[in-house]
Structures are given as structure tokens and as C-alpha cells.
């Protein structure tokens, strides 16, 4: 029977945990005692006095001044903000800050129950094991000098070790065992020992070590417990790296912390090299040639930049920058330029895939750091200084064909008109089946904002229902049949023309077996958009063209199939939908949602225009979207002028307001 017990779960209560600190002699076997500074530790250990060896080791670490982390380079100068102080104080009462989406923080019991799972959302349970309140406790300790934070931290740290053993059993054994404790521990280890969480602790424990090391509560015994536990974490990751994606990046970057911050471990160099190797390999795999990260999600794209950047910071602090080639730096710079292009003038981002909205202050903080690594890049400098220095790009619209992000814009300022279209590869885990969808920024506001993601996954059926709702193709600004999700396969870019009076994107997605969606977007005179959607193939049913309306009142009419916004502040739009036989089109208004952050959502309208497809003939729509400052209606007409669908191109005629009639067409 395959069974791995790395730690035996001792039935300790929380109250006894602090006294449960044990001198772990095995700590000395993990260290290179020939290292300079550890002479006294070695002598004591070899003479069999591990108590004295542990005391000497603690003395060594308290006096070690040449190693720091990017976050804390001088412990005497750390500060704490209000939120961190709150998390630190709540932690004293065992109310643990695990997730911003679940506030106020839950109480985990006087005798901490690390298996407590008040809402069965996986994130809540996983993230409990990131110990996000430990670092704030360290900041509270350093800024106040109050020992209560240090005492409590050591108690919780030991309590966690005792109650969260790494237990791994086979599925078959899990099914048949009658040992309920074994079962519960094996189940729990899936959360407590998921490599992403382990890597989070691996990084943060360096900071905790810096903050608490001088406290009397940080005893020689505790130090040995800490080192054994820390070693187990690094060892766990190097043997259990995630297969791919942002998780693997996080894990590799955090191995750099382990290898750099604790060079006393015999395996430190192996850990560091492993992190460097994975990052150098993965930047080639995960960053597409145009600079987009392959999960196709602005949030994880940004997270990946931060990971690659942080690795450079650690390398600089520890003098191994030369292990990252120039091509690594070039890729990071490409990723930043990608982000700058898809970002809106107020520094917020499209809410595509599993993205949340990143706030302006956070982004400026990122740009300020990045500009130090890329001082010659004038565009990064421009965004770091809010335009005081540097330069804007010397172009407007820009297509990223590998990632499938296409940006139309008429300017870079807040009054700009900007449309970001997502139509590319299938994408990895965080990507949604949202092919052809778009967001539009106009004059200070994002209109047609993506629905977002709201939650990830969990055991609670309600969580999964919401997950499904926000991912659904029909809850984007694109075309579906029978409101079913489309197949998650790559789109093909048939045409991308990013300059001139009429800029064009033509993209095609094999949405379902026997139904292909071709979307053609015309950006006309730098002032409005005409979108032509064609559903082609033998699949039958209702073809639904969805648009997610902004929050608030959006007057509309079924008479002529239009929506017009009615907002103060100069950012409005007029949208009207046309087809070949208007008597066959219907309009539906359903309840829609928008989520900019985890577990936060606001209601809005999910509008759709539908035509029945009861033959092999293609079904086609024309949508005209005119951004404008004033609310209210306007005269718009549009019609097909090509005599019917053709594989090789199309032609439509539009008239917008008082403008002359305009023919829009292309040939492939
Ligand atoms: Mg979405």
C-alpha cells in the first residue's frame, strides 16, 4: 500500500502548541555547517549539544545582515497600513484574513480548525493556507514592538505544522480506508499542500523570518522547527511543480526566494537554479511572440509580468542577473507593451477571461518599478509618470495576432475612443469561450464591459452555477446559437488593417460543429464601429447576437432594434442592429451582471438580437455602434449590398447621422 507520511499528526490543542516547540535536531543535517559563520554551530552540533548549536544558529541569523528580500530591505523602516493592522489584530482573535471576496473574515475557533470551510469555494479553503495575515502580524510587531504579535505568530505557525500533515494516499486507499483521521488529513492536504499555496508560504516565510527573528518568542527550538518546515516546503515544490500556467511561474519564482534567502541549506543552490531554469523555459512557452501570456487574461498577464520582474529583482539583490539572458528581458518588455496597448486611458483593464479590474494607483506603482528595469523605454516612462516624462507610442491601433487581442483607437487620452477585441487561440485555464467579444472605451468610461468572472470553482453548487454564468459565451458581446457555449478552439484572423479611414478586423471562429461565426469589424473615420456577424453552416436553431449593456438606464426600442445610453458625463452610445429581413429579427432583454472583483457583482441588461436559422442559408447581422457625448437618439441606416454571403468578402452600406452614405467592404 502506497502511503506517505511526512509528518505524524499529533493531537495537540492550540493552547499547548507554544509549549509544543521542539528542538529538531534534523535541522542541522539540512544545513551546510561548513559555511562561513556557522563554525560555532558545527562545533556544538558535533559535540552532541544541539541546544547550544540551535542557540548559536539563532545568534548567527540575528546578526546576518547581508541578505534581504525585495520587499523588506531594512526591517527598521517597515510601515503598516490600516488594512494590514486590522488583519493583524483580527488574527489575534483567530479571525483569519484569507480572501477579500469573503469579508468580514471568518472565526476559525479558539482551538484553530484549519479544516473549517464556511463557504465551499475552493479559493477560500486554498487561500487560508497562504497565511496572508502572518506578514501583517510581523509588520504590527515591528512597528509597535508589542510581543503579543510574535508570541501569537509562533503559536499559530506551530499549530499549523501539527494539524496540517502532508498525507498522500492513493485514490483506491482513500475509498476503502476506515481510518477517518487519515481520510480527513488526506483530503485536507489537497488544499494545505497544493504547490501554489506552498510556494506562497515559501516566499512569505522569508519576510516573516526577517520581521520576527529578534523576538524572544523566536526561540532556538522554534528556529529548528522553522527550518525543518521551510526545507519541507522547498522540497515539496521541487518535487511537485505544477505542470504549466501561472501556477508554475509563481512556484519557480518563489524557489528563487528559498535559494537566495536561505543559502545555508545544502540544497539552496539546487533550488535557486531550478527556479531560474523553469522561468527561462516557461517565458518562452507562456509568452507568445506578440508579448501576450497564453492564458489570454489581462489579470494573469499582469501577474506573469510581476513574477518575471520579481525574479530579476531577487537576481539583482543576490548578484545572479546574468543567469537571465537578454531575450528574457526583451520578453518582459514586450509583455509590458502588450498591456499598455490593451489598457484604457484611466489605467484600468479589459475584464476578459478571469480578469479583475486593477486600479490606477496599483498600475502606476507597477510602471514606476518597471521603468527602473527598462529606463530607455520612453512609453513605460510616460505611464510611470502620468505623462510628465517619456512619450506615447507613435501609433494608434495595434493588433496582437498571436494572442488574438486587437485594439482600435483614435487616441491615447481619456477622451479617446478605443475598442479591444478578443479573438484568438483557445487559451489556457483562465481563458473563457468568448471568441469575438469586445469592450469599448469612450470619453472617460468603459462601455460594453465584459461580464468578468466573479468566482472560480468549489464544491458548492451555487458557486459552480455562478462560475458557469460568467464564463458563458452568451454573456459576452458576441454571437451564439441557442445560447449554447461555443467550442473552445482557436479563431482565425482573416484580415487586420490597422490604419486608414476604415480599419478592419475579420476573424472567424468554428463556433460549433456545423456552424462558423465570421465577425467583421469596421472602424470608420476614427469615430464609429460597424460590426457584421455571419453565422454559416448547416446547424439549425436561434442565432443570438448578444450585447452587455452598461449599468444604469439604457432606453431601447424593439421597433427599430436600437439601444441608446442616457448617461451624464459625456460618454454615451447609440447602437442599432440590422439584418436582411427585419421582420425576422427579435430582441430580448435578460438580466445580466458585471463583476470587476471576486464575489462582487452589479446587475445590468444582457440584450440579444435573434434570427431563426432553419435552413443551410447563412444568417447575417449588421450592428452600428456610434459613441457620442450627448444622450439620445440618432438616425442610422445600414444594409447589405453584396447580394448575399460570400466566403471571399462582403459589402454593406451605412449612413450615420448627417454623414454621407458610406460603403464598407473587403475582399479576401
Ligand atoms: Mg468574460
XYZ file of C-alpha atoms and ligand atoms in Angstrom:
669
model
C 0.000 0.000 0.000
C 1.450 3.321 -1.028
C 1.330 5.729 1.849
C 3.492 8.733 2.523
C 3.520 10.276 5.961
C 5.927 13.138 6.196
C 4.612 14.346 9.486
C 2.595 12.469 12.038
C -0.415 14.434 13.127
C -0.115 14.939 16.836
C -3.358 15.584 18.625
C -2.259 18.900 20.046
C -4.610 21.600 21.104
C -3.782 25.162 20.189
C -3.084 26.140 23.810
C -0.338 23.573 24.106
C 1.226 24.439 20.758
C 3.527 27.118 22.061
C 4.962 24.665 24.534
C 4.997 22.154 21.753
C 8.019 23.761 20.152
C 10.559 21.030 19.934
C 14.226 21.093 19.207
C 14.506 19.466 15.798
C 17.989 18.024 15.555
C 17.411 17.071 11.923
C 17.647 20.781 11.099
C 21.424 20.523 11.348
C 21.577 17.756 8.788
C 19.860 20.042 6.281
C 22.438 22.807 6.615
C 25.936 23.176 5.280
C 27.703 23.641 8.606
C 30.983 24.366 6.833
C 29.555 27.676 5.702
C 31.313 30.768 6.985
C 29.686 31.974 10.202
C 28.404 28.569 11.258
C 31.620 27.423 12.963
C 30.155 27.529 16.482
C 27.025 25.745 15.320
C 29.132 22.948 13.868
C 31.277 22.513 16.958
C 28.274 22.367 19.275
C 26.371 20.003 16.998
C 29.360 17.659 16.620
C 29.828 17.558 20.356
C 26.217 16.452 20.704
C 24.904 19.669 22.223
C 22.129 20.611 19.813
C 20.626 23.008 22.317
C 23.812 25.084 22.151
C 24.003 24.564 18.388
C 20.470 25.934 17.972
C 21.304 28.923 20.168
C 24.431 29.622 18.098
C 22.435 29.280 14.890
C 19.837 31.778 16.097
C 22.633 34.155 17.028
C 24.056 33.730 13.518
C 20.723 34.558 11.874
C 20.079 37.544 14.137
C 23.416 39.001 13.100
C 23.143 38.091 9.424
C 22.872 41.439 7.639
C 23.880 40.786 4.046
C 20.709 39.028 2.877
C 17.331 40.660 2.382
C 14.189 40.342 0.279
C 12.912 42.735 -2.407
C 10.016 43.576 -0.066
C 11.993 44.255 3.092
C 15.465 45.615 2.672
C 15.558 47.289 6.063
C 13.345 45.923 8.855
C 13.803 49.091 10.880
C 11.938 51.060 8.228
C 8.851 48.911 7.645
C 5.428 50.529 7.820
C 1.956 49.130 8.288
C -1.236 50.354 6.699
C -4.698 50.347 8.276
C -5.855 47.244 6.461
C -2.769 45.257 7.476
C -3.176 46.412 11.097
C -6.765 45.183 11.021
C -5.737 41.778 9.666
C -3.007 41.520 12.327
C -5.400 42.396 15.159
C -8.144 40.109 13.909
C -5.604 37.298 13.677
C -5.029 37.581 17.449
C -8.689 36.522 17.767
C -8.296 33.780 15.169
C -10.289 35.692 12.555
C -8.099 34.977 9.598
C -7.961 37.153 6.513
C -7.996 34.544 3.752
C -9.817 36.195 0.881
C -11.008 39.677 0.014
C -14.151 38.193 -1.524
C -15.190 36.814 1.888
C -15.349 39.663 4.363
C -15.579 40.022 7.314
C -13.036 37.285 7.949
C -14.323 34.055 9.468
C -13.514 32.864 13.008
C -11.539 29.606 12.912
C -12.065 28.639 16.576
C -10.147 29.164 19.820
C -8.520 25.831 19.072
C -7.901 26.581 15.384
C -9.767 24.353 12.964
C -7.693 24.556 9.772
C -10.251 22.360 8.007
C -13.109 24.801 8.616
C -14.695 25.679 5.250
C -17.610 28.069 5.792
C -18.357 28.543 2.068
C -17.372 25.716 -0.213
C -15.471 27.845 -2.680
C -12.075 26.241 -3.319
C -10.337 29.612 -3.214
C -11.463 30.266 0.361
C -10.015 26.969 1.539
C -6.845 27.096 -0.541
C -6.038 30.651 0.374
C -6.444 30.039 4.126
C -3.182 28.126 3.737
C -1.407 31.144 2.280
C -1.386 32.646 5.812
C -1.914 36.127 4.441
C -2.236 37.575 7.961
C 1.216 36.394 9.121
C 3.170 39.122 7.340
C 0.848 41.866 8.671
C 1.369 40.406 12.173
C 5.101 40.819 11.576
C 4.615 44.415 10.487
C 2.431 45.062 13.543
C 5.140 43.551 15.713
C 7.930 45.637 14.199
C 6.033 48.898 14.242
C 4.578 48.501 17.742
C 7.217 46.351 19.446
C 4.342 44.501 21.097
C 5.397 40.913 21.763
C 1.808 39.655 21.617
C 2.004 39.526 17.807
C 5.237 37.497 17.852
C 4.008 35.093 20.530
C 0.763 34.527 18.668
C 2.555 34.051 15.350
C 4.854 31.345 16.734
C 1.827 29.589 18.249
C -0.130 29.647 15.005
C 2.907 28.644 12.983
C 3.485 25.531 15.114
C -0.238 24.799 15.310
C -0.430 24.799 11.532
C 2.503 22.347 11.242
C 0.950 19.938 13.733
C -2.529 19.978 12.269
C -1.730 20.007 8.549
C 0.463 16.981 7.869
C 1.315 16.191 4.289
C -0.597 12.964 3.805
C -0.864 11.448 0.379
C -2.724 8.220 -0.244
C -3.886 6.586 -3.443
C -7.445 7.067 -4.623
C -8.113 3.368 -4.046
C -6.868 3.533 -0.481
C -8.867 6.670 0.154
C -12.023 4.820 -0.942
C -11.541 1.780 1.285
C -9.881 3.128 4.415
C -11.933 3.230 7.600
C -9.410 5.486 9.298
C -11.404 8.703 9.396
C -8.436 10.794 10.586
C -6.322 9.535 7.703
C -9.128 10.340 5.286
C -9.625 13.823 6.671
C -5.879 14.553 6.596
C -5.509 13.293 3.032
C -8.462 15.426 1.939
C -7.067 18.429 3.789
C -3.587 18.024 2.301
C -5.059 18.662 -1.156
C -5.684 22.222 -0.003
C -2.889 22.823 2.515
C -0.183 21.309 0.325
C -1.252 22.431 -3.146
C 2.067 23.616 -4.623
C 0.768 27.134 -5.326
C -0.123 27.615 -1.647
C 3.145 26.014 -0.543
C 5.043 28.440 -2.769
C 3.124 31.374 -1.320
C 4.224 30.345 2.161
C 7.750 29.708 0.929
C 8.026 33.331 -0.159
C 6.179 34.951 2.734
C 8.060 32.986 5.375
C 11.252 34.792 4.345
C 9.529 38.055 5.247
C 8.128 36.638 8.494
C 11.616 35.430 9.365
C 13.008 38.940 8.838
C 10.272 40.545 10.926
C 10.140 38.154 13.891
C 13.719 36.864 14.248
C 14.616 39.315 17.029
C 11.647 38.447 19.224
C 12.246 36.399 22.398
C 9.341 34.239 21.168
C 11.574 33.211 18.274
C 13.461 30.685 20.409
C 16.292 28.356 19.343
C 13.767 25.486 19.399
C 11.397 27.451 17.209
C 14.213 28.179 14.771
C 14.833 24.469 14.249
C 11.099 23.867 13.738
C 11.024 26.723 11.266
C 13.994 25.479 9.254
C 12.739 21.903 9.051
C 9.322 23.126 7.955
C 10.828 25.552 5.452
C 13.009 22.851 3.936
C 9.958 20.601 3.604
C 8.194 23.354 1.662
C 11.016 23.873 -0.844
C 11.454 20.136 -1.200
C 7.720 19.739 -1.813
C 7.717 22.236 -4.660
C 10.803 20.978 -6.430
C 9.188 17.546 -6.493
C 5.658 18.709 -7.286
C 5.881 21.666 -9.660
C 2.563 22.392 -11.364
C 2.575 21.269 -14.958
C 2.024 24.668 -16.544
C 0.462 28.109 -16.405
C 0.778 30.914 -13.904
C 0.988 28.417 -11.001
C 4.267 27.047 -12.335
C 5.611 30.582 -12.765
C 4.733 31.533 -9.190
C 6.309 28.347 -7.849
C 9.557 28.844 -9.784
C 9.883 32.486 -8.784
C 9.391 31.567 -5.130
C 12.084 28.893 -5.334
C 14.405 31.818 -6.031
C 13.447 33.194 -2.630
C 14.206 29.876 -0.961
C 17.544 29.502 -2.710
C 18.613 33.091 -2.155
C 17.304 33.842 1.319
C 18.488 30.631 2.961
C 21.838 29.851 1.291
C 22.750 27.859 4.426
C 20.658 24.918 3.239
C 22.686 22.289 1.432
C 20.160 22.332 -1.402
C 19.853 26.111 -1.703
C 21.820 26.292 -4.926
C 19.730 23.492 -6.457
C 16.528 25.324 -5.517
C 17.755 28.607 -6.977
C 18.929 27.008 -10.208
C 15.653 25.146 -10.529
C 13.711 28.405 -10.294
C 15.917 30.112 -12.878
C 15.650 27.162 -15.259
C 11.855 26.938 -15.053
C 11.415 30.690 -15.556
C 13.775 30.743 -18.538
C 11.930 27.827 -20.121
C 8.428 28.995 -19.320
C 8.859 32.557 -20.547
C 9.457 31.039 -23.976
C 6.392 28.776 -23.714
C 3.907 31.018 -21.943
C 4.631 34.308 -23.641
C 3.501 34.313 -27.246
C 5.638 36.088 -29.884
C 3.478 39.243 -29.661
C 4.022 39.510 -25.887
C 0.689 38.123 -24.624
C 0.602 35.445 -21.895
C -1.123 32.280 -23.113
C -3.961 32.303 -20.564
C -5.312 35.290 -22.543
C -6.396 37.016 -19.362
C -5.265 40.578 -18.565
C -5.091 39.814 -14.830
C -2.836 36.784 -15.187
C -0.838 38.540 -17.880
C -0.078 41.244 -15.336
C 0.662 38.632 -12.650
C 3.118 36.950 -15.034
C 4.933 40.251 -15.670
C 5.223 40.685 -11.919
C 6.635 37.187 -11.491
C 9.264 37.634 -14.203
C 10.094 41.095 -12.871
C 10.374 39.919 -9.257
C 12.791 37.206 -10.342
C 15.011 39.952 -11.785
C 14.790 41.879 -8.512
C 15.898 38.862 -6.488
C 18.637 38.196 -9.018
C 19.873 41.779 -8.690
C 19.870 41.612 -4.899
C 21.832 38.390 -4.990
C 24.062 39.007 -7.992
C 22.837 36.425 -10.466
C 21.152 38.617 -13.078
C 23.478 37.144 -15.730
C 21.565 33.864 -15.475
C 18.664 35.524 -17.280
C 19.519 36.143 -20.960
C 18.712 39.341 -22.854
C 15.833 37.514 -24.574
C 14.171 37.167 -21.122
C 14.331 40.929 -20.614
C 13.027 41.544 -24.138
C 10.042 39.281 -23.468
C 9.187 41.085 -20.239
C 9.358 44.401 -22.090
C 7.080 43.013 -24.839
C 4.609 41.900 -22.157
C 4.538 45.390 -20.665
C 3.978 46.937 -24.119
C 1.151 44.462 -24.746
C -0.504 45.540 -21.507
C -0.084 49.233 -22.300
C -1.911 48.715 -25.588
C -4.907 46.902 -24.158
C -5.142 49.137 -21.077
C -7.595 52.057 -21.005
C -6.564 55.684 -20.535
C -7.507 55.511 -16.821
C -5.061 52.574 -16.391
C -7.870 50.037 -15.917
C -8.010 46.860 -17.984
C -10.493 44.882 -20.054
C -12.324 42.372 -17.861
C -11.824 39.481 -20.311
C -11.423 35.883 -19.126
C -10.844 35.695 -15.348
C -9.677 39.297 -15.076
C -10.465 41.642 -12.243
C -10.079 45.390 -12.585
C -6.688 46.632 -11.446
C -6.830 50.151 -10.043
C -4.853 53.113 -11.334
C -2.659 53.547 -8.242
C -1.603 49.917 -8.363
C -0.736 50.221 -12.043
C 1.282 53.384 -11.543
C 3.199 51.538 -8.818
C 3.952 48.765 -11.328
C 5.062 51.202 -14.034
C 7.354 53.009 -11.597
C 9.113 49.737 -10.791
C 9.241 48.622 -14.412
C 10.722 51.864 -15.665
C 13.751 51.211 -13.450
C 14.453 47.960 -15.298
C 13.702 49.493 -18.703
C 14.929 53.085 -18.329
C 15.291 53.593 -22.090
C 11.689 52.709 -22.845
C 10.007 56.103 -23.163
C 6.497 54.638 -23.277
C 6.850 52.857 -19.932
C 8.270 56.091 -18.534
C 5.238 58.004 -19.852
C 2.824 55.764 -17.970
C 5.004 55.691 -14.841
C 4.917 59.491 -14.677
C 1.334 60.000 -15.911
C 2.702 61.796 -18.938
C 5.117 64.142 -17.155
C 8.072 62.410 -18.827
C 8.536 59.955 -21.666
C 6.450 59.569 -24.798
C 3.304 57.896 -26.012
C 3.649 55.191 -28.679
C 3.962 56.617 -32.207
C 0.997 54.552 -33.395
C -2.685 54.176 -32.510
C -4.438 50.908 -33.422
C -2.472 47.726 -32.914
C -3.158 44.027 -33.439
C -1.660 41.195 -31.416
C -2.358 38.274 -33.714
C -0.784 35.507 -31.649
C -2.791 36.351 -28.556
C -5.815 37.442 -30.567
C -6.154 40.871 -28.960
C -6.919 43.677 -31.422
C -7.032 47.305 -30.370
C -8.684 50.052 -32.403
C -8.113 53.554 -31.077
C -8.218 57.176 -32.172
C -6.054 58.485 -29.335
C -4.385 57.691 -26.026
C -6.019 60.315 -23.804
C -9.092 59.935 -21.630
C -11.322 61.344 -24.405
C -10.193 58.614 -26.806
C -12.358 56.015 -28.498
C -10.829 52.582 -28.019
C -12.161 49.107 -28.764
C -10.355 45.991 -27.578
C -11.446 42.803 -29.359
C -10.585 39.303 -28.142
C -10.461 36.704 -30.906
C -7.545 34.307 -30.858
C -6.349 30.930 -29.649
C -8.351 28.666 -27.337
C -6.266 29.773 -24.355
C -5.369 28.021 -21.129
C -7.304 27.607 -17.864
C -8.292 31.200 -17.127
C -9.435 31.892 -20.714
C -13.185 31.954 -21.381
C -15.036 30.759 -24.529
C -15.703 34.356 -25.571
C -14.434 34.497 -29.151
C -15.002 37.777 -30.955
C -16.115 39.667 -27.867
C -15.049 43.256 -27.248
C -15.082 46.173 -24.844
C -15.295 49.814 -25.881
C -13.858 52.814 -24.051
C -15.184 56.235 -24.925
C -14.513 59.605 -23.363
C -13.746 58.525 -19.805
C -15.769 55.351 -19.485
C -15.751 51.700 -20.487
C -18.962 50.779 -22.297
C -19.890 47.145 -23.114
C -17.642 45.982 -20.279
C -17.050 42.228 -20.170
C -19.110 40.351 -17.570
C -15.914 39.341 -15.750
C -15.555 36.115 -13.762
C -16.982 36.607 -10.200
C -15.886 33.206 -8.788
C -13.675 30.277 -9.721
C -14.641 26.800 -8.520
C -15.840 24.942 -5.459
C -17.992 22.140 -4.085
C -20.960 24.406 -3.524
C -23.366 24.035 -6.500
C -24.250 27.724 -6.284
C -20.586 28.646 -6.750
C -20.428 26.472 -9.858
C -23.645 27.963 -11.232
C -22.197 31.454 -10.973
C -18.922 30.289 -12.477
C -20.844 28.938 -15.445
C -22.918 32.071 -15.831
C -19.958 34.437 -16.055
C -17.976 32.199 -18.391
C -20.886 31.558 -20.758
C -20.339 32.707 -24.324
C -23.839 34.208 -24.361
C -22.873 36.604 -21.581
C -20.327 38.330 -23.778
C -20.611 40.717 -26.706
C -20.691 38.087 -29.394
C -22.778 35.621 -31.376
C -24.025 32.215 -30.229
C -26.570 29.645 -31.371
C -29.353 28.618 -28.990
C -27.373 30.448 -26.294
C -25.012 27.482 -26.053
C -21.334 27.890 -25.225
C -19.114 27.741 -28.281
C -16.374 25.148 -28.667
C -13.110 26.330 -27.150
C -10.906 26.209 -30.229
C -8.793 28.810 -31.992
C -10.160 31.638 -34.121
C -8.506 32.549 -37.381
C -7.628 36.130 -38.264
C -8.572 36.619 -41.920
C -7.812 40.316 -42.179
C -6.321 43.012 -39.945
C -5.907 46.535 -41.288
C -4.817 48.915 -38.550
C -4.589 52.241 -40.340
C -6.561 54.445 -42.733
C -10.074 55.878 -42.626
C -11.597 52.428 -42.493
C -9.713 49.996 -40.296
C -10.817 46.374 -40.446
C -10.656 43.169 -38.459
C -12.099 39.989 -39.933
C -11.971 36.980 -37.659
C -13.583 33.589 -37.944
C -14.349 31.036 -35.277
C -15.622 27.449 -35.825
C -18.093 28.019 -33.021
C -19.895 24.668 -33.174
C -19.848 21.569 -35.253
C -21.523 22.773 -38.467
C -21.600 26.474 -37.616
C -18.878 29.040 -38.215
C -19.075 32.600 -36.958
C -17.365 35.254 -39.038
C -17.126 38.673 -37.409
C -16.020 41.704 -39.425
C -15.417 44.941 -37.561
C -15.022 48.256 -39.376
C -13.621 51.250 -37.501
C -14.873 54.106 -39.616
C -13.333 57.602 -39.761
C -11.889 57.119 -36.294
C -15.364 57.718 -34.943
C -17.757 54.726 -35.013
C -17.907 50.960 -35.477
C -19.831 48.724 -37.833
C -19.868 45.045 -36.879
C -21.020 42.411 -39.343
C -21.740 38.951 -37.936
C -22.318 35.988 -40.213
C -23.374 32.528 -38.995
C -22.599 29.960 -41.669
C -23.204 26.208 -41.760
C -25.881 23.547 -41.522
C -26.599 23.793 -37.768
C -30.169 24.936 -37.105
C -31.679 26.963 -34.309
C -31.816 30.506 -32.993
C -28.801 32.660 -33.718
C -28.406 35.151 -30.853
C -26.235 38.225 -31.037
C -25.549 39.474 -27.507
C -24.542 42.878 -26.175
C -23.939 43.512 -22.480
C -25.263 46.958 -21.671
C -23.631 49.311 -19.201
C -25.191 49.589 -15.736
C -27.948 52.111 -15.403
C -30.786 53.109 -17.634
C -30.362 52.336 -21.331
C -33.516 53.299 -23.278
C -34.264 50.978 -26.180
C -36.816 50.145 -28.814
C -37.939 46.914 -30.464
C -39.447 48.991 -33.284
C -36.087 49.706 -34.843
C -33.874 47.438 -32.741
C -31.832 50.094 -31.012
C -30.329 50.967 -27.626
C -29.229 54.458 -26.661
C -27.476 55.331 -23.439
C -28.541 58.178 -21.257
C -25.605 59.000 -19.018
C -24.289 62.227 -17.659
C -20.612 62.907 -18.151
C -20.215 62.793 -21.903
C -19.789 59.077 -22.566
C -22.782 57.705 -24.437
C -23.527 55.457 -27.364
C -26.188 54.646 -29.886
C -26.409 51.001 -31.007
C -28.674 49.700 -33.734
C -28.934 46.231 -35.208
C -29.961 45.390 -38.784
C -30.440 42.271 -40.896
C -31.622 41.328 -44.370
C -35.275 40.869 -43.363
C -36.067 42.956 -40.301
C -39.421 41.205 -39.816
C -37.452 38.100 -38.832
C -35.435 39.699 -36.055
C -36.446 39.702 -32.385
C -34.932 41.477 -29.414
C -34.655 40.058 -25.872
C -33.592 41.719 -22.644
C -32.367 39.409 -19.920
C -30.859 40.004 -16.521
C -27.119 40.474 -16.914
C -24.265 41.025 -14.484
C -20.875 42.624 -14.341
C -18.162 41.660 -11.874
C -14.964 43.651 -11.508
C -13.734 41.781 -8.444
C -14.115 38.390 -6.777
C -17.595 37.854 -5.273
C -18.721 41.338 -6.267
C -21.309 41.934 -8.960
C -23.799 44.516 -10.213
C -26.869 43.976 -12.311
C -27.355 45.224 -15.862
C -29.059 44.219 -19.137
C -27.909 41.345 -21.322
C -29.500 42.292 -24.645
C -29.739 39.968 -27.627
C -30.949 40.176 -31.192
C -32.056 36.879 -32.703
C -32.864 35.345 -36.066
C -34.010 31.803 -36.691
C -31.744 29.682 -38.829
C -33.976 26.959 -40.278
C -32.032 26.188 -43.440
C -28.444 25.967 -44.638
C -28.580 29.637 -45.611
C -26.300 31.912 -43.613
C -27.804 34.300 -41.077
C -26.309 37.788 -41.004
C -26.451 40.881 -38.781
C -25.093 44.409 -39.055
C -24.604 46.362 -35.812
C -23.692 50.019 -35.859
C -22.253 51.429 -32.634
C -21.822 55.182 -32.511
C -20.139 56.656 -29.431
C -21.267 60.185 -28.674
C -21.128 62.774 -25.934
C -24.841 63.626 -25.726
C -27.512 61.080 -24.794
C -30.393 60.444 -27.122
C -31.396 59.004 -30.450
C -29.992 59.472 -33.929
C -30.660 58.391 -37.495
C -28.714 55.385 -38.614
C -29.329 53.061 -41.546
C -27.421 50.021 -42.711
C -27.910 47.313 -45.328
C -26.060 44.590 -47.147
C -25.099 45.498 -50.719
C -23.347 42.292 -51.749
C -26.307 40.135 -52.730
C -25.645 37.530 -50.071
C -22.952 35.787 -48.078
C -19.658 35.025 -49.795
C -16.580 33.299 -48.431
C -14.374 35.906 -50.072
C -15.760 39.155 -48.707
C -18.752 41.357 -48.065
C -20.151 44.792 -48.677
C -22.515 46.935 -46.631
C -23.765 50.475 -46.891
C -24.246 52.599 -43.784
C -25.447 56.093 -43.084
C -24.754 57.589 -39.681
C -26.458 60.859 -38.714
C -25.744 63.639 -41.155
C -22.687 61.901 -42.621
C -22.746 60.789 -46.235
C -23.638 57.196 -47.075
C -20.606 55.010 -46.787
C -19.832 51.689 -48.417
C -17.747 49.350 -46.324
C -16.311 46.266 -47.947
C -13.342 43.961 -48.252
C -12.153 41.126 -50.452
C -10.086 38.286 -49.033
Mg -15.784 37.178 -19.881
